[in-house]
Coordinates of C-alpha atoms in Angstrom, one line a residue:
M1 CA 0.1 0.2 -0.5
H2 CA 1.2 3.6 -1.1
E3 CA 1.8 5.8 2.5
T4 CA -0.1 8.3 0.7
T5 CA -2.8 7.4 -1.4
R6 CA -3.4 9.4 -4.5
N7 CA -6.9 9.4 -6.4
I8 CA -6.5 9.3 -10.5
L9 CA -9.0 9.8 -12.9
I10 CA -8.9 8.2 -16.3
A11 CA -10.9 8.9 -19.4
D12 CA -10.6 6.8 -22.5
G13 CA -12.7 9.4 -25.1
G14 CA -14.2 9.1 -28.7
S15 CA -16.2 10.5 -30.7
T16 CA -19.4 8.7 -29.5
K17 CA -18.9 8.0 -25.8
V18 CA -15.8 8.4 -23.0
E19 CA -15.4 5.7 -20.8
W20 CA -14.3 7.2 -17.1
L21 CA -12.6 5.7 -14.3
L22 CA -11.7 6.7 -11.4
T23 CA -8.7 4.5 -9.1
D24 CA -6.1 5.0 -7.1
T25 CA -2.7 4.0 -6.3
D26 CA -3.6 1.2 -4.2
G27 CA -5.6 -0.3 -7.3
N28 CA -9.4 0.7 -5.7
T29 CA -11.8 1.4 -8.3
K30 CA -13.7 3.8 -7.1
A31 CA -16.2 5.0 -9.7
S32 CA -16.7 3.8 -13.4
F33 CA -19.0 5.3 -16.2
I34 CA -19.8 6.5 -19.7
S35 CA -20.6 9.7 -21.0
D36 CA -21.5 11.1 -24.5
G37 CA -18.5 11.2 -26.6
F38 CA -16.9 14.1 -28.5
N39 CA -13.8 14.7 -30.5
V40 CA -11.4 17.6 -28.6
A41 CA -10.5 18.9 -32.0
R42 CA -13.9 20.2 -32.4
I43 CA -15.2 21.6 -28.9
S44 CA -14.3 25.2 -27.3
Q45 CA -12.8 25.8 -24.3
K46 CA -16.0 27.0 -23.0
D47 CA -17.6 23.7 -24.1
A48 CA -15.0 21.7 -22.4
V49 CA -15.8 23.5 -19.2
S50 CA -19.6 22.7 -19.4
Y51 CA -18.7 19.2 -20.5
F52 CA -16.6 18.5 -17.6
S53 CA -18.8 20.2 -15.1
D54 CA -21.3 17.7 -15.7
V55 CA -19.3 15.0 -15.5
R56 CA -18.0 16.3 -12.2
K57 CA -21.2 15.7 -10.8
K58 CA -21.2 12.0 -11.4
L59 CA -18.5 11.9 -8.9
D60 CA -18.4 12.1 -4.9
P61 CA -17.4 15.9 -4.4
A62 CA -15.5 14.9 -1.2
V63 CA -13.0 12.7 -3.1
F64 CA -10.2 15.2 -4.0
I65 CA -8.9 14.0 -7.6
N66 CA -5.0 14.4 -7.6
E67 CA -4.7 13.7 -11.2
I68 CA -6.5 13.4 -14.5
H69 CA -5.4 11.7 -17.6
Y70 CA -7.4 12.3 -20.4
Y71 CA -7.0 10.2 -24.0
G72 CA -9.1 10.8 -26.7
S73 CA -9.7 11.3 -30.4
G74 CA -8.7 14.8 -32.2
A75 CA -6.1 15.2 -29.8
A76 CA -3.5 16.0 -32.1
T77 CA -1.6 18.9 -31.6
P78 CA -0.3 20.6 -28.3
E79 CA -2.6 23.7 -28.6
I80 CA -5.6 21.3 -28.8
C81 CA -4.4 19.3 -25.8
S82 CA -3.8 22.9 -23.6
A83 CA -7.0 24.1 -24.3
V84 CA -8.8 20.8 -23.2
E85 CA -6.0 20.7 -20.2
N86 CA -7.1 24.3 -19.0
A87 CA -10.9 23.2 -19.3
I88 CA -9.8 20.3 -16.7
R89 CA -8.0 22.6 -14.4
E90 CA -10.6 25.0 -14.4
V91 CA -13.5 22.4 -13.3
W92 CA -11.3 20.0 -11.2
N93 CA -8.0 22.0 -10.4
P94 CA -6.2 18.8 -9.7
E95 CA -2.3 18.6 -9.5
V96 CA -1.8 16.9 -12.8
A97 CA -4.0 17.2 -16.0
E98 CA -3.0 15.5 -19.1
V99 CA -4.8 15.1 -22.3
Q100 CA -3.1 12.7 -25.1
S101 CA -4.2 11.2 -28.1
D102 CA -6.4 7.7 -27.9
M103 CA -3.0 6.2 -30.0
L104 CA -0.6 6.9 -26.7
A105 CA -3.1 5.6 -25.0
A106 CA -3.3 2.4 -27.1
C107 CA 0.8 2.2 -26.5
R108 CA 0.6 2.6 -22.8
V109 CA -1.5 -0.8 -22.4
T110 CA 1.6 -2.6 -23.6
E111 CA 3.3 -1.6 -20.4
G112 CA 7.0 -0.3 -21.9
T113 CA 7.0 -2.9 -24.7
P114 CA 8.9 -1.5 -27.6
G115 CA 6.6 -2.7 -30.9
I116 CA 4.2 -1.3 -33.3
V117 CA 0.9 -0.7 -31.7
C118 CA -2.3 -0.4 -34.1
I119 CA -6.0 0.6 -33.2
L120 CA -8.8 -1.1 -35.0
G121 CA -11.8 0.2 -34.2
T122 CA -14.5 2.9 -36.3
G123 CA -11.3 3.9 -37.7
S124 CA -7.6 2.7 -37.7
N125 CA -4.4 4.2 -36.6
S126 CA -0.7 2.8 -35.9
A127 CA 2.5 3.8 -34.2
Y128 CA 6.1 2.8 -33.8
F129 CA 6.8 2.9 -29.5
D130 CA 9.8 2.6 -28.2
G131 CA 8.6 1.5 -24.8
K132 CA 8.2 5.5 -23.5
K133 CA 6.9 7.5 -26.5
I134 CA 5.8 7.5 -30.2
I135 CA 8.6 7.6 -32.4
R136 CA 6.9 7.4 -35.7
N137 CA 2.9 7.2 -36.7
I138 CA 1.6 6.4 -40.1
P139 CA -0.7 8.8 -40.6
P140 CA -4.2 6.9 -40.7
L141 CA -5.8 9.6 -43.0
G142 CA -9.4 9.2 -42.3
F143 CA -12.1 6.9 -43.8
I144 CA -12.1 8.4 -47.0
L145 CA -8.1 8.3 -47.5
G146 CA -6.7 5.6 -45.2
D147 CA -8.3 4.1 -42.0
E148 CA -7.6 0.6 -43.6
G149 CA -9.0 -2.3 -41.4
G150 CA -11.3 -0.3 -39.5
G151 CA -15.1 -0.7 -39.1
T152 CA -15.7 2.1 -41.4
A153 CA -13.5 0.8 -44.3
L154 CA -15.4 -2.9 -44.1
G155 CA -18.6 -1.4 -44.0
K156 CA -17.9 0.7 -47.2
R157 CA -16.3 -2.3 -48.9
L158 CA -19.6 -4.8 -48.1
L159 CA -21.9 -1.8 -49.3
G160 CA -19.9 -1.1 -52.7
D161 CA -20.0 -4.8 -53.1
I162 CA -23.7 -5.3 -52.3
F163 CA -25.0 -2.5 -54.5
K164 CA -22.5 -3.2 -57.7
E165 CA -23.6 -7.3 -57.3
I166 CA -20.4 -8.2 -56.6
A167 CA -21.4 -10.1 -52.9
P168 CA -23.1 -13.4 -53.5
K169 CA -26.8 -13.2 -53.8
C170 CA -27.3 -14.7 -50.1
V171 CA -25.5 -12.4 -48.8
C172 CA -27.3 -9.5 -50.6
D173 CA -30.5 -11.1 -49.7
A174 CA -29.6 -11.6 -45.7
F175 CA -28.1 -7.8 -46.1
F176 CA -31.8 -6.4 -47.5
N177 CA -33.6 -9.0 -44.9
E178 CA -31.7 -8.0 -42.0
T179 CA -31.0 -4.1 -42.3
G180 CA -34.7 -3.3 -44.2
L181 CA -32.5 -0.6 -46.0
S182 CA -32.5 0.3 -49.7
K183 CA -29.9 2.0 -52.0
G184 CA -31.8 5.2 -51.5
D185 CA -31.6 4.9 -47.5
V186 CA -27.9 4.0 -48.0
I187 CA -26.8 7.1 -50.1
E188 CA -28.8 9.4 -47.8
K189 CA -27.1 8.3 -44.7
V190 CA -23.4 8.2 -46.5
Y191 CA -23.7 11.2 -48.2
R192 CA -25.8 13.6 -46.5
S193 CA -25.3 12.4 -42.6
A194 CA -23.2 14.1 -40.2
A195 CA -21.4 10.7 -39.1
P196 CA -21.1 8.5 -42.2
N197 CA -18.1 6.9 -41.0
I198 CA -20.1 5.8 -38.2
F199 CA -23.1 4.6 -40.2
L200 CA -20.6 2.4 -42.3
A201 CA -19.1 1.0 -39.2
S202 CA -22.6 0.3 -38.2
F203 CA -22.5 -3.0 -40.4
V204 CA -19.7 -4.8 -38.5
P205 CA -21.9 -6.9 -36.5
F206 CA -23.8 -7.9 -39.7
I207 CA -19.9 -9.1 -40.9
K208 CA -19.2 -10.7 -37.7
K209 CA -22.6 -12.6 -37.8
H210 CA -21.8 -13.9 -41.4
L211 CA -18.2 -14.4 -41.2
D212 CA -18.8 -17.8 -42.1
N213 CA -19.7 -17.4 -45.3
S214 CA -16.5 -17.5 -47.7
Y215 CA -16.9 -13.9 -49.4
I216 CA -17.4 -12.3 -45.8
N217 CA -14.4 -14.1 -44.6
S218 CA -12.0 -13.2 -47.8
L219 CA -13.3 -9.4 -47.5
V220 CA -12.3 -9.5 -43.7
R221 CA -8.9 -11.0 -44.3
Q222 CA -8.6 -8.5 -47.5
E223 CA -8.9 -5.5 -45.4
F224 CA -6.6 -6.6 -42.6
R225 CA -3.9 -7.4 -45.1
R226 CA -4.5 -4.0 -46.8
F227 CA -4.4 -2.7 -43.0
I228 CA -0.8 -4.3 -42.5
S229 CA 0.8 -4.0 -46.2
R230 CA -0.2 0.1 -45.8
N231 CA 0.8 0.6 -42.4
V232 CA 2.2 -2.0 -40.1
A233 CA 4.9 -2.8 -43.1
R234 CA 5.8 0.8 -43.3
Y235 CA 7.5 0.8 -40.6
E236 CA 11.6 0.3 -40.4
N237 CA 12.5 -3.0 -39.6
S238 CA 8.8 -3.5 -38.9
H239 CA 8.9 -7.6 -38.7
S240 CA 11.4 -7.0 -35.8
Y241 CA 8.8 -6.1 -33.5
P242 CA 5.6 -7.3 -32.2
V243 CA 2.3 -5.9 -33.2
S244 CA -0.2 -5.5 -30.9
Y245 CA -3.7 -4.4 -31.5
I246 CA -6.2 -2.3 -29.5
G247 CA -9.9 -1.4 -30.2
S248 CA -13.5 -3.5 -30.6
V249 CA -12.4 -4.4 -34.5
A250 CA -9.5 -6.0 -33.4
Y251 CA -11.2 -7.8 -30.4
H252 CA -13.9 -9.4 -32.6
F253 CA -12.3 -10.6 -35.3
R254 CA -8.9 -11.4 -33.3
D255 CA -8.5 -14.8 -34.6
I256 CA -8.4 -13.6 -38.5
I257 CA -6.1 -10.8 -37.1
R258 CA -3.7 -13.1 -35.5
E259 CA -4.0 -15.3 -38.5
V260 CA -3.2 -12.9 -41.1
T261 CA -0.6 -11.1 -38.9
E262 CA 1.1 -13.9 -38.8
S263 CA 1.0 -14.8 -42.3
E264 CA 2.6 -11.7 -43.4
G265 CA 5.5 -12.4 -40.9
F266 CA 5.0 -10.7 -37.9
K267 CA 4.8 -11.5 -34.5
V268 CA 1.5 -10.7 -32.6
G269 CA 1.5 -8.9 -29.2
L270 CA -1.6 -8.0 -27.1
I271 CA -4.9 -8.1 -28.9
E272 CA -7.1 -6.1 -26.1
Q273 CA -10.7 -4.8 -26.6
H274 CA -10.4 -1.7 -24.6
P275 CA -7.5 0.1 -23.1
M276 CA -8.9 1.1 -19.8
S277 CA -7.7 -2.0 -18.2
G278 CA -4.1 -1.2 -19.3
L279 CA -4.1 2.6 -18.5
K280 CA -5.1 1.8 -14.8
I281 CA -1.9 0.0 -13.9
Y282 CA 0.1 2.1 -16.3
H283 CA -1.6 5.1 -14.1
S284 CA -1.7 3.8 -10.9
G285 CA 1.4 1.4 -10.9
Y286 CA -0.7 -1.0 -8.8
H287 CA -0.6 -4.7 -10.5
V288 CA -2.1 -7.6 -8.9
L289 CA 0.0 -10.4 -8.6

């Protein structure tokens, strides 16, 4: 047990939801909950203060929080991170306030093991991590120019093949029967909605459900190979390091991810759905033996 126990609030933030965990340096979980998501690059400091004020109401006001570590999508520049850090300090006034990217969160889950760390969720990302910091990051480029292997890319390929009648009839029939969507519905959602990437990624459960279909299975494998060739393989001496994967797509397709990665000559490291358990260990320094 630590002589002086410190309380640590950790946030794993995405555009659709933010997972919060209040822990301490003795490894105790004091609170955990989900709040609405946001992209830190698209929120003003004033709105961030309002958002964090609502979050603070979910916590015991008698508990002083020594450290707050927020990892979020959009935390791409020092200026963005600084504005969000200022909002955190205005609401909580902790001793430590840190805002970092979701990519660094994924890297910290590996507990200091050098290697290539990948995120496969709605989108995708990767980095070479030397055990302490990110040394190189192949830019993901978003779902229009990149994000290979992510849920959006998988959904985009599926829909394209269905409406161009490339997918087998049994897959097309299952799609229309299970989703009730028409071509017009899909065009409307993709080209006129505020979050087409989220819509495209929403078909990942359909893909997983029909993974025993040879066409679907091949589509998934091809997309993961595209991710590896256009991202993982771009790092210098990439075959010398373990490749770890964090994210919902990585976890739910973990068997195929492992097979494809190894077939391309890489060693697989961790495959985790969520980074929070690893972040708890990283920040509290508490390991259960």
